[in-house]
Coordinates of C-alpha atoms in Angstrom, one line a residue:
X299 CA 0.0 0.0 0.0
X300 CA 1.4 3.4 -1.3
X301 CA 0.2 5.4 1.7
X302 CA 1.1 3.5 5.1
X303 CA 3.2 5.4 6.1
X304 CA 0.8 8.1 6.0
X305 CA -1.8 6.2 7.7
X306 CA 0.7 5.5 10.5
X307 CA 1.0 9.2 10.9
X308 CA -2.3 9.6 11.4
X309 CA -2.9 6.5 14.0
X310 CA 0.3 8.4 15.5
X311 CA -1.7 11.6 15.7
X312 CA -4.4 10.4 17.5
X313 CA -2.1 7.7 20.0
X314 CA -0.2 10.9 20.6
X315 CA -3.3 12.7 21.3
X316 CA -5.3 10.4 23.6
X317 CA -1.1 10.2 25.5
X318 CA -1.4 14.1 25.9
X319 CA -5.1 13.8 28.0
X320 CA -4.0 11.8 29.9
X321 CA -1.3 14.0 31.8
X322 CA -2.7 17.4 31.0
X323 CA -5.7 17.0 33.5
X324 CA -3.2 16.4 36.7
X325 CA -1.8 19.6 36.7
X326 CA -5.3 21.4 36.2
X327 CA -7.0 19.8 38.9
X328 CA -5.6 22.5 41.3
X329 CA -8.0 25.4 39.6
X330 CA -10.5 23.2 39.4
X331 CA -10.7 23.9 43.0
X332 CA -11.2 27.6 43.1
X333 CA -12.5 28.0 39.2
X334 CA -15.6 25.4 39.3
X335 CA -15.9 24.9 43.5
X336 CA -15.2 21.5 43.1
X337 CA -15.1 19.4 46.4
X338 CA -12.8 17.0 47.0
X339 CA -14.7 14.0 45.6
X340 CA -15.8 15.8 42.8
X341 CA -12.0 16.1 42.0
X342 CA -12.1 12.2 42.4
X343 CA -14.6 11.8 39.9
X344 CA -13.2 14.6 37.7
X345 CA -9.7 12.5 37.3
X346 CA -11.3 8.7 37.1
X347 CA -14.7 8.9 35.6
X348 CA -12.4 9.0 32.3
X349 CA -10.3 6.3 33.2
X350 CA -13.5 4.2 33.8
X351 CA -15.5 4.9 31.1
X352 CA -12.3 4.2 28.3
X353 CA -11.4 0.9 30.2
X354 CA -14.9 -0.3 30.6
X355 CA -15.8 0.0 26.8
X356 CA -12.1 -1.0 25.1
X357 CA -13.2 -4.4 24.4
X358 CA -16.1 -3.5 23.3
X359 CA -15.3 -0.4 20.8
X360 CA -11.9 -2.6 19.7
X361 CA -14.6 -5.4 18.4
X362 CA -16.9 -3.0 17.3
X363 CA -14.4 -1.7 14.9
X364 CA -13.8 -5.2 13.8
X365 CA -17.6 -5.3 13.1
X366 CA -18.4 -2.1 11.5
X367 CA -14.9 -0.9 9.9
X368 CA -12.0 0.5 12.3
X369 CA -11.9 3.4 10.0
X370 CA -15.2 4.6 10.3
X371 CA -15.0 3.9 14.1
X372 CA -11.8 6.0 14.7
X373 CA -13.5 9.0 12.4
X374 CA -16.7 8.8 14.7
X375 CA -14.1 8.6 17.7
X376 CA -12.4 11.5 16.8
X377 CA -15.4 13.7 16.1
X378 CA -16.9 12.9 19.4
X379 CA -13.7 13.5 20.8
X380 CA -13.1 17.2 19.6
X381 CA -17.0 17.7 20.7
X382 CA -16.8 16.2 23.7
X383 CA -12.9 18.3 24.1
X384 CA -14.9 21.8 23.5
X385 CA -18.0 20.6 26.2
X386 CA -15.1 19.8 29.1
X387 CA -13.4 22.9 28.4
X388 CA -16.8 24.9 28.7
X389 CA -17.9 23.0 32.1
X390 CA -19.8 25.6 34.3
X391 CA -19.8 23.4 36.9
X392 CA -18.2 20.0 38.3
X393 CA -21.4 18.0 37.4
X394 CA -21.4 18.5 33.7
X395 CA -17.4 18.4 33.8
X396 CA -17.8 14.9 34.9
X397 CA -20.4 14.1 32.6
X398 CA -18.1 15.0 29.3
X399 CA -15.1 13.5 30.7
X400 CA -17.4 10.4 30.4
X401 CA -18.5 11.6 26.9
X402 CA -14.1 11.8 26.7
X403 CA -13.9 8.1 27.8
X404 CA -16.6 6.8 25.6
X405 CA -14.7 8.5 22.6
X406 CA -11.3 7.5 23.8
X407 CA -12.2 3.9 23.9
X408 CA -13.0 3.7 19.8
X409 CA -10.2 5.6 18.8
X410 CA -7.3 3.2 21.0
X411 CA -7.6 0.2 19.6
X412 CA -8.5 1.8 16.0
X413 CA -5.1 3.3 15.6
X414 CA -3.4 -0.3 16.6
X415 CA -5.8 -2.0 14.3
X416 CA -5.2 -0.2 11.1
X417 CA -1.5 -0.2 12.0
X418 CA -2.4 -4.2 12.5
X419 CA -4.1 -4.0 8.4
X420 CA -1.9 -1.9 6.8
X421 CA 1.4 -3.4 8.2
X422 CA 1.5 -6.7 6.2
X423 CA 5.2 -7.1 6.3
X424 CA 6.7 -8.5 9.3
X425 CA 9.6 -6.0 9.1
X426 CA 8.0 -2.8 8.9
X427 CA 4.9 -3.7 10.9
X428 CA 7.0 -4.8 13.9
X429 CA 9.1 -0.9 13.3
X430 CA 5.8 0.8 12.4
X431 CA 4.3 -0.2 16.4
X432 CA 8.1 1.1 18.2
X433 CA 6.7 4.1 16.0
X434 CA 3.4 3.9 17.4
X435 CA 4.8 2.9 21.4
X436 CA 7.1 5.8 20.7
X437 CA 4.2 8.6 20.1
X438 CA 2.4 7.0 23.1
X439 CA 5.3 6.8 25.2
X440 CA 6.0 11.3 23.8
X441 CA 2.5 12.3 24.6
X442 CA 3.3 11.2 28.1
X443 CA 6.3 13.0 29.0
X444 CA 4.8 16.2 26.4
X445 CA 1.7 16.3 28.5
X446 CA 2.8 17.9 31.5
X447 CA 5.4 20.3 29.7
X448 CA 2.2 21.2 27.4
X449 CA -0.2 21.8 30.5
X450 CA 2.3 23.6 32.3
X451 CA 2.6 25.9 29.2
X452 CA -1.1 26.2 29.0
X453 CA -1.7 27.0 32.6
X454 CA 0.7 30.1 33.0
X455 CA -1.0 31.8 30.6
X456 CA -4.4 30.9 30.0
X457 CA -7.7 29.0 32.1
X458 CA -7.9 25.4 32.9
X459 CA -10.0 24.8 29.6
X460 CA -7.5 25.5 27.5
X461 CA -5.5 22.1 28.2
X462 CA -9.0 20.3 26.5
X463 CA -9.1 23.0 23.5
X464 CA -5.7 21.8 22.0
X465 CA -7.3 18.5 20.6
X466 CA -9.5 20.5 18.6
X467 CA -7.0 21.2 15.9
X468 CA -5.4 17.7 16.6
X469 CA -8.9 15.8 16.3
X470 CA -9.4 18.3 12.9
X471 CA -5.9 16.9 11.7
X472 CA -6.8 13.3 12.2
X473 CA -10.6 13.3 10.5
X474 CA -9.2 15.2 7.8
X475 CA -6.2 12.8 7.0
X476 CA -8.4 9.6 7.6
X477 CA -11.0 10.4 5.4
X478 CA -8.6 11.5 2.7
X479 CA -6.1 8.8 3.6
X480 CA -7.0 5.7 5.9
X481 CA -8.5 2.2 4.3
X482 CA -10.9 0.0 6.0
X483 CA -10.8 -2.9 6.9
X484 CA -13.0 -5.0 9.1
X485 CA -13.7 -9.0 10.0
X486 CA -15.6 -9.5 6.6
X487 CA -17.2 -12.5 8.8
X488 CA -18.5 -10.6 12.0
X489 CA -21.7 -11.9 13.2
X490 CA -24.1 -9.6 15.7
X491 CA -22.5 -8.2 18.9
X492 CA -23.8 -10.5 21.9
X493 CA -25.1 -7.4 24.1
X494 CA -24.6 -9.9 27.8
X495 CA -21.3 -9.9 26.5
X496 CA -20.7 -6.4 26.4
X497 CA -22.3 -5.8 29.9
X498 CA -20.8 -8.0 31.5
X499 CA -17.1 -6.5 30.2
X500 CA -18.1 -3.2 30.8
X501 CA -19.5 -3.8 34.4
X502 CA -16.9 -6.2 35.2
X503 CA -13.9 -4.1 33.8
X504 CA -15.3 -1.0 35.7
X505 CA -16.1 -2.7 39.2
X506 CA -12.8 -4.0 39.2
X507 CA -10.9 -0.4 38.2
X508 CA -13.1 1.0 40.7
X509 CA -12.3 -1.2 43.4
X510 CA -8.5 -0.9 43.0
X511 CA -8.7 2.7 42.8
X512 CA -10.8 3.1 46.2
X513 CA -8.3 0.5 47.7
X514 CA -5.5 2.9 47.0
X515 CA -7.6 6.2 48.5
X516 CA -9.5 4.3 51.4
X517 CA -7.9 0.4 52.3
X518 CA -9.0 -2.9 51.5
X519 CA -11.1 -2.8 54.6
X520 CA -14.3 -0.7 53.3
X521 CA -17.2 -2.8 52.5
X522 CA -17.8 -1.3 48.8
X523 CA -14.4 -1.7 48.4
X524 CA -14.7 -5.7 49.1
X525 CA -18.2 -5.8 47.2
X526 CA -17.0 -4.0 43.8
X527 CA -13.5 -6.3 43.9
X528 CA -15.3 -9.7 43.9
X529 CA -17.9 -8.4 41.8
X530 CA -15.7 -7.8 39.4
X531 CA -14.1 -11.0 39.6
X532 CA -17.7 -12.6 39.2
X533 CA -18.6 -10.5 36.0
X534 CA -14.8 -10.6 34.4
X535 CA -15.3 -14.5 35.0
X536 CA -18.8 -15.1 33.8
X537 CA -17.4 -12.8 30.7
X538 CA -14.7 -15.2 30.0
X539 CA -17.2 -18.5 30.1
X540 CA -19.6 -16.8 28.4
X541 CA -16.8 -16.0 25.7
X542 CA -16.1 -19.9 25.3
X543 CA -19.6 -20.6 24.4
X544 CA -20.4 -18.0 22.0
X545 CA -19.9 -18.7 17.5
X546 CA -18.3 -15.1 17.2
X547 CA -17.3 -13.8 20.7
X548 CA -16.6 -10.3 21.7
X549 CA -12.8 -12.0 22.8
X550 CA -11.8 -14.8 21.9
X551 CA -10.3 -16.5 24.6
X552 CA -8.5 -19.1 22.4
X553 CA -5.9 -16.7 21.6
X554 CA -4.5 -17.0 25.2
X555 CA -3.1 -20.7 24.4
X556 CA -0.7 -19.1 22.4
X557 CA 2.4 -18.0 24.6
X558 CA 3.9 -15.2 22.8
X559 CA 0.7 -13.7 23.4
X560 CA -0.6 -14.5 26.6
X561 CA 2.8 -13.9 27.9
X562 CA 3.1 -10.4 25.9
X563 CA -0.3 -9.4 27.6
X564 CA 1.1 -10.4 31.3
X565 CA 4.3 -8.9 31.1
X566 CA 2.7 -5.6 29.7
X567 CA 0.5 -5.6 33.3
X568 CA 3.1 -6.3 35.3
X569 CA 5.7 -3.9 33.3
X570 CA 2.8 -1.0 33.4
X571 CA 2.5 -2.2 37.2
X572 CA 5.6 -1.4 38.1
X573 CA 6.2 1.7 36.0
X574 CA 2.9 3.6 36.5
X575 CA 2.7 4.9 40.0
X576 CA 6.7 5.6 40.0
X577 CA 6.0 7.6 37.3
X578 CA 3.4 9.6 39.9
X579 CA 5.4 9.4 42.7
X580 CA 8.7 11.0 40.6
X581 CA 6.4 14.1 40.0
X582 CA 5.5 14.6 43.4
X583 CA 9.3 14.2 44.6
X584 CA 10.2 16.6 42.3
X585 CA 7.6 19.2 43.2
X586 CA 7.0 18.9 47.1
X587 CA 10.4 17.7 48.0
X588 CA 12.6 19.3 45.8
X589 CA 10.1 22.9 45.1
X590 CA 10.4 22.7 41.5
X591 CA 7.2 24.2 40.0
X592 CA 4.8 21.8 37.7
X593 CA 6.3 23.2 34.4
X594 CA 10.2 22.3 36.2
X595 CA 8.8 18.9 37.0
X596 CA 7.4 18.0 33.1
X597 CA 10.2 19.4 31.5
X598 CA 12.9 17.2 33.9
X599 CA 10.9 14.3 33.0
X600 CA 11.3 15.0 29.1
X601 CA 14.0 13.2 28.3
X602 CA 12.8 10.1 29.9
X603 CA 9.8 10.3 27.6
X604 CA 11.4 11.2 24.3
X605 CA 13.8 8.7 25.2
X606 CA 11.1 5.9 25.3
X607 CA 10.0 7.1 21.2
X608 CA 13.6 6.3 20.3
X609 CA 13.4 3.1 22.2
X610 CA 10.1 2.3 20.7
X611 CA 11.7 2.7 16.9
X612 CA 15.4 1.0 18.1
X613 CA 13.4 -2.2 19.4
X614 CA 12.8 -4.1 15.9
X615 CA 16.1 -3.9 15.0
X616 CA 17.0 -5.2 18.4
X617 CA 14.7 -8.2 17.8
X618 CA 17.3 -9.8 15.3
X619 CA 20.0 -9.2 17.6
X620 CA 18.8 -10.9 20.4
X621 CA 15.3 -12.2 20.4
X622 CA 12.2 -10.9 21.0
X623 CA 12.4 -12.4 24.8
X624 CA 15.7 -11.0 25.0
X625 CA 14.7 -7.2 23.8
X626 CA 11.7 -7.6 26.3
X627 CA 13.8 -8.6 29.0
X628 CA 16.9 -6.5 28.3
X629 CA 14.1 -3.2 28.6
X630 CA 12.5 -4.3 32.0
X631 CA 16.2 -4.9 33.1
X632 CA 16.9 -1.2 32.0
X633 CA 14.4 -0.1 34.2
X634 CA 15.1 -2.0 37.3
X635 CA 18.3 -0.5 36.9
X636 CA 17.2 2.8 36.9
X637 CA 15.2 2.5 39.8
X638 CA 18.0 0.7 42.1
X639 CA 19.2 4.4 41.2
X640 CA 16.0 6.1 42.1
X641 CA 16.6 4.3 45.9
X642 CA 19.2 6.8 46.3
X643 CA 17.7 10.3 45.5
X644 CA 17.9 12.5 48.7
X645 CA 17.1 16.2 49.1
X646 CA 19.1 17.7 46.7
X647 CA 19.4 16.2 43.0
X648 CA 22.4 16.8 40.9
X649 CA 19.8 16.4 37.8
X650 CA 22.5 16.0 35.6
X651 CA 23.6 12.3 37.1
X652 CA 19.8 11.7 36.9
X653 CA 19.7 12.3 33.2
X654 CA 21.3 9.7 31.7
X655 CA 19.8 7.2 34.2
X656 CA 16.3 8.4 32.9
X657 CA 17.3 8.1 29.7
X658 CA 18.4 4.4 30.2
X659 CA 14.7 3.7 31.7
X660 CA 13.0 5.6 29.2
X661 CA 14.9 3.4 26.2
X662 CA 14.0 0.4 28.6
X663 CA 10.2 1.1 28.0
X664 CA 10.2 1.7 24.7
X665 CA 11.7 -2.0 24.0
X666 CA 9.2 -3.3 26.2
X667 CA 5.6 -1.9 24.9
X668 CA 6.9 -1.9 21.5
X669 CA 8.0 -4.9 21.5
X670 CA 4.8 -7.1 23.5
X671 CA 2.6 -5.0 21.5
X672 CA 3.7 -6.7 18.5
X673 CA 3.7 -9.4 19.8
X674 CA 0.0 -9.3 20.8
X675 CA -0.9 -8.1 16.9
X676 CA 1.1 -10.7 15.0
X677 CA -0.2 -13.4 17.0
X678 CA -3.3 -12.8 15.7
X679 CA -5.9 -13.0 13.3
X680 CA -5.8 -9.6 11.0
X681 CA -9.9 -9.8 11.2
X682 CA -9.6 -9.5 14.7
X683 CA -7.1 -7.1 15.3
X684 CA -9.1 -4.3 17.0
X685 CA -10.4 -7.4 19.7
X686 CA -6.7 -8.1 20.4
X687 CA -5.7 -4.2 20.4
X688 CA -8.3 -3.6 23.2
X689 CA -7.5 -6.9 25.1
X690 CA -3.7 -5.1 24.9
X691 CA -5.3 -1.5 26.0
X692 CA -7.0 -3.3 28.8
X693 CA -4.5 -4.9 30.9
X694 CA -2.2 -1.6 29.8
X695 CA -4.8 0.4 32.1
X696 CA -5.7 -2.2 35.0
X697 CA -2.0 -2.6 34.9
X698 CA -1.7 1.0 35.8
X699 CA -4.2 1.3 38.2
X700 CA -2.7 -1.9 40.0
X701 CA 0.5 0.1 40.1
X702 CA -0.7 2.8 41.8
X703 CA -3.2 1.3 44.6
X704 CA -0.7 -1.4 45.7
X705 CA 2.9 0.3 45.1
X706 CA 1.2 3.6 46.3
X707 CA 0.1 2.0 49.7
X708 CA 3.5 0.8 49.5
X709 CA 4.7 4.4 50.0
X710 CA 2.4 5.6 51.9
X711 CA 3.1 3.2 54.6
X712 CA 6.6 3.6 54.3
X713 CA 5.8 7.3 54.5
X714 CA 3.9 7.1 57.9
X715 CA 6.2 4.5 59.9
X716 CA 9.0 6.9 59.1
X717 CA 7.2 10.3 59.7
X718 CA 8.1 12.1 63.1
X719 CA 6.3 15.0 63.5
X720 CA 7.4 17.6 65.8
X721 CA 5.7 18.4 69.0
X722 CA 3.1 20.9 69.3
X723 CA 1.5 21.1 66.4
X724 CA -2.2 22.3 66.4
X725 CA -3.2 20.0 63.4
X726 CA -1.4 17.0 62.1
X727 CA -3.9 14.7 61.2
X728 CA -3.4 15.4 57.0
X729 CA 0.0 15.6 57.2
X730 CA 0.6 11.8 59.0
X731 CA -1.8 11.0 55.8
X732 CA 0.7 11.9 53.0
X733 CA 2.9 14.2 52.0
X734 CA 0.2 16.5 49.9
X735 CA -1.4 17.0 53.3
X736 CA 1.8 17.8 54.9
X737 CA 2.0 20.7 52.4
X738 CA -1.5 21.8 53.0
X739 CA -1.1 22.2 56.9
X740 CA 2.2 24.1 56.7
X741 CA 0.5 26.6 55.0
X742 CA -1.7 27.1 57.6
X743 CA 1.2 27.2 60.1
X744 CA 3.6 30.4 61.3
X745 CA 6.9 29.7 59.1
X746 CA 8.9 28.1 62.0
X747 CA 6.6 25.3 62.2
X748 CA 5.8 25.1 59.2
X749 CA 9.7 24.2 57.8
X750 CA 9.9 21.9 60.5
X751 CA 6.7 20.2 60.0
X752 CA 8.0 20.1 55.8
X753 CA 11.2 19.1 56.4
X754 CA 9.5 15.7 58.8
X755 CA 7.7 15.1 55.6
X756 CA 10.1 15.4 53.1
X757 CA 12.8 12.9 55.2
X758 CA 9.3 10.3 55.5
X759 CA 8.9 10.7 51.9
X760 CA 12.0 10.0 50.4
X761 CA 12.3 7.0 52.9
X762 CA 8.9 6.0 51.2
X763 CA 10.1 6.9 47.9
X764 CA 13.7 4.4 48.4
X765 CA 11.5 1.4 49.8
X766 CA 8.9 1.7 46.8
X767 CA 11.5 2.2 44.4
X768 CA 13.5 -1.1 45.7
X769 CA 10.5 -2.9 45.7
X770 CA 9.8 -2.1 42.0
X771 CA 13.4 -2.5 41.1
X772 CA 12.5 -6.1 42.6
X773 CA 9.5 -6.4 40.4
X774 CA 10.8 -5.3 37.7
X775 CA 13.8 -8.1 37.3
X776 CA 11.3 -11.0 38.6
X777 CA 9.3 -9.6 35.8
X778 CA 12.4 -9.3 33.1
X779 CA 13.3 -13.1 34.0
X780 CA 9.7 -14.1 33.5
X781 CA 10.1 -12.3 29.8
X782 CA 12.9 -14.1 29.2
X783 CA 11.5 -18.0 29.9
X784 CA 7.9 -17.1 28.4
X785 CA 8.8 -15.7 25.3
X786 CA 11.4 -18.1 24.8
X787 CA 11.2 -19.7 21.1
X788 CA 9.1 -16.8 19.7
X789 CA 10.3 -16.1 16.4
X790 CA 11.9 -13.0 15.4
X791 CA 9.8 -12.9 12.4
X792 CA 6.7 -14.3 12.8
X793 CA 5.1 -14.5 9.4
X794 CA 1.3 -14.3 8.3
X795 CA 0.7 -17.8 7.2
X796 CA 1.7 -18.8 10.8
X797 CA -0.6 -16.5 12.3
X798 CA -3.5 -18.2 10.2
X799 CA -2.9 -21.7 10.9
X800 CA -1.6 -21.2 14.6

């Protein structure tokens, strides 16, 4: 096909856009506050009811694509998206802000596993599909570390809406070249979406997302916190039966017998584990231990994310170096390396010893998505490439949210056992919570007890943050090892007549 490439930059355009929301919100969530009077569950709602709605339909919009045509699914994606974009940035008040970052979510979810999909179609050599994804990964792995150097931007000069109006143009970009440009493609022998199907995966992925998330903010020892978790172990495993039993089922589950990609799809969680809330927690050492401002903070973290693109577009050439275990492995190794290093940060930060060390990481991740993303598309059927996309998306974003309950708590309790507090202060109750309330109360404090109480919090934090990154340095070499004996015997190549017959 003449223009692939072109439809690559197009699926580009709208990975690296979907990359971008995800960041940008973070930093606005402070205005939100005095702009819109949002309370503090409001903000809760504001920041997740986005994450719930995209995980909760990916498997459903990623087969619905496969149904209908992934082309005309991503165009109706990314006109809902720019609409939905212009609503959030219009929000008079926190209601109808959460509302359209639902209407965000929805929108999200078709246009995700679109861009992998038509990658997936277009791609049909080995070669350059395998160095089209590190493309794809890489413009993923950008709009991460761009997000928060484009919100900062945004923020110093303008309101908090104006960090949703920047995918108007994008979203115009991307309908524009994929009507002009894009082919579709679909599974020519599709057969009615089964509607208990997609209930059960969108109650069962949401119950779950929910639970882990309240787990993080509240403890395992609330009751809705117990009643959403198994609930969504009931509904994700009356799913999966259901999917055994159906002629044409929204998943099909048969695909996990093969290795390369059942084992792609577990190392991705745990490698998204792992990664995900240090990712958070490097932000917040930056800003409330070391000061630096939010636009400081994104553009420090830059080069780590750049660094992954490169990674993302080195990784196939790596695969006929040393395996596609070994290029997995070697990446996850990368990082576990950079975060032994992360166990020794302290109160200052010669940022320029740091640098190279991010860079390593950063290359790290970009071997790893690129490379299990792949390895999830070539191992299966082209006709149901947007099913295997979302399956990919999926565990990509309970991964995450894993991350950050468990390795969160992880810090958190390290943060508390190690906080001392000094004596006689009128109100200490957020600060022995986490650090974010520690900075809230010294503001309310005269200046000597307020650099006392901060510097009690800083000295518990960093503690945290050297325990939590050990741990994930931990994780992340169990996790490299695991790479390395389940996708042992993948082939570097693995050509289409195998996928057929496999």
């Amino acid at each position: 096909m003449k223009n692939k490439w072109s439809c690559l930059a197009i699926a580009c355009l709208a990975t690296l856009l979907l990359s971008l929301d995800l960041t940008v919100l973070h930093l606005a969530l402070p205005r939100l506050v005095t702009d819109l009077g949002a309370n503090s569950t409001q903000l809760l709602w504001i920041g997740d009811m986005y994450g719930f709605a995209l995980a909760g339909l990916l498997v459903t919009m990623g087969n619905l694509g496969d149904r209908i045509g992934r082309k005309r699914l991503l165009l109706i994606g990314a006109a809902a998206f720019g609409a939905a974009s212009v609503v959030t940035a219009y929000a008079p008040n926190p209601e109808l802000l959460i509302a359209a970052r639902a209407l965000l979510g929805v929108a999200g979810a078709t246009i995700m596993p679109s861009t992998l999909s038509i990658v997936r179609n277009v791609f049909t050599d080995p070669g350059e599909r395998t160095t089209a994804i590190g493309i794809w990964s890489g413009m993923s792995a950008a709009g991460f570390a761009i997000g928060p150097v484009v919100g900062g931007l945004l923020l110093d000069h303008f309101w908090w809406g104006s960090v949703f109006l920047i995918n108007v143009p994008i979203m115009l970009l991307v309908l524009a070249g994929g009507i002009l440009v894009l082919p579709e493609s679909r599974n020519p022998h599709a057969g009615r979406p089964d509607l208990i199907s997609v209930v059960l995966s969108f109650a069962g992925v949401v119950t779950a997302v929910y639970a882990v998330k309240e787990a993080a903010h509240k403890g395992l020892e609330h009751a809705d916190v117990l009643v959403a978790g198994a609930a969504g172990v009931l509904l994700l495993g009356l799913f999966v039966w259901r999917q055994t039993r159906l002629p044409e089922p929204l998943i099909d589950v048969r695909l996990f017998r093969r290795r390369a990609f059942s084992a792609s799809i577990v190392t991705n969680l745990l490698a998204i584990f792992t990664m995900s809330a240090m990712m958070l927690m490097f932000g917040w050492y930056l800003q409330l231990v070391l000061g630096w401002s939010p636009l400081q903070a994104g553009l420090a973290q830059l080069p780590g994310g750049l660094s992954g693109a490169v990674g993302g577009i080195m990784a196939a050439k790596l695969i006929h170096r040393i395996g596609r275990n070994g290029v997995v492995a070697l990446g996850l190794a990368m990082n576990a390396g950079a975060f032994l290093y992360y166990s020794t940060l302290g109160p200052s930060l010669n940022y320029l010893a740091l640098l190279p060390v991010m860079i390593i990481g950063g290359l790290g991740v970009g071997f790893t998505f690129t490379v299990n993303n792949d390895n999830v598309l070539a191992t299966a059927p082209r006709e149901r490439a947007g099913a295997a996309a979302a399956v990919s998306e999926t565990a990509f974003e309970l991964g995450g949210a894993l991350g950050i309950a468990i390795l969160g708590t992880v810090l958190n309790t390290a943060y508390q056992t190690n906080l001392h507090l000094p004596t006689g202060l009128p109100s200490a109750e957020a600060a022995r919570e986490s650090i974010a309330g520690a900075v809230s109360t010294a503001t309310t404090l005269p200046p000597e007890q307020a650099d006392q109480l901060m510097r009690a919090a800083q000295t518990a934090f960093i503690e945290g943050l050297h325990v939590t990154a050990l741990v994930t340095a931990a994780l992340l070499a169990v996790v490299a090892l695991l790479a390395l004996i389940g996708l042992r015997g993948v082939p570097k190549v693995i050509p289409e007549e195998v996928l057929t017959h496999s």
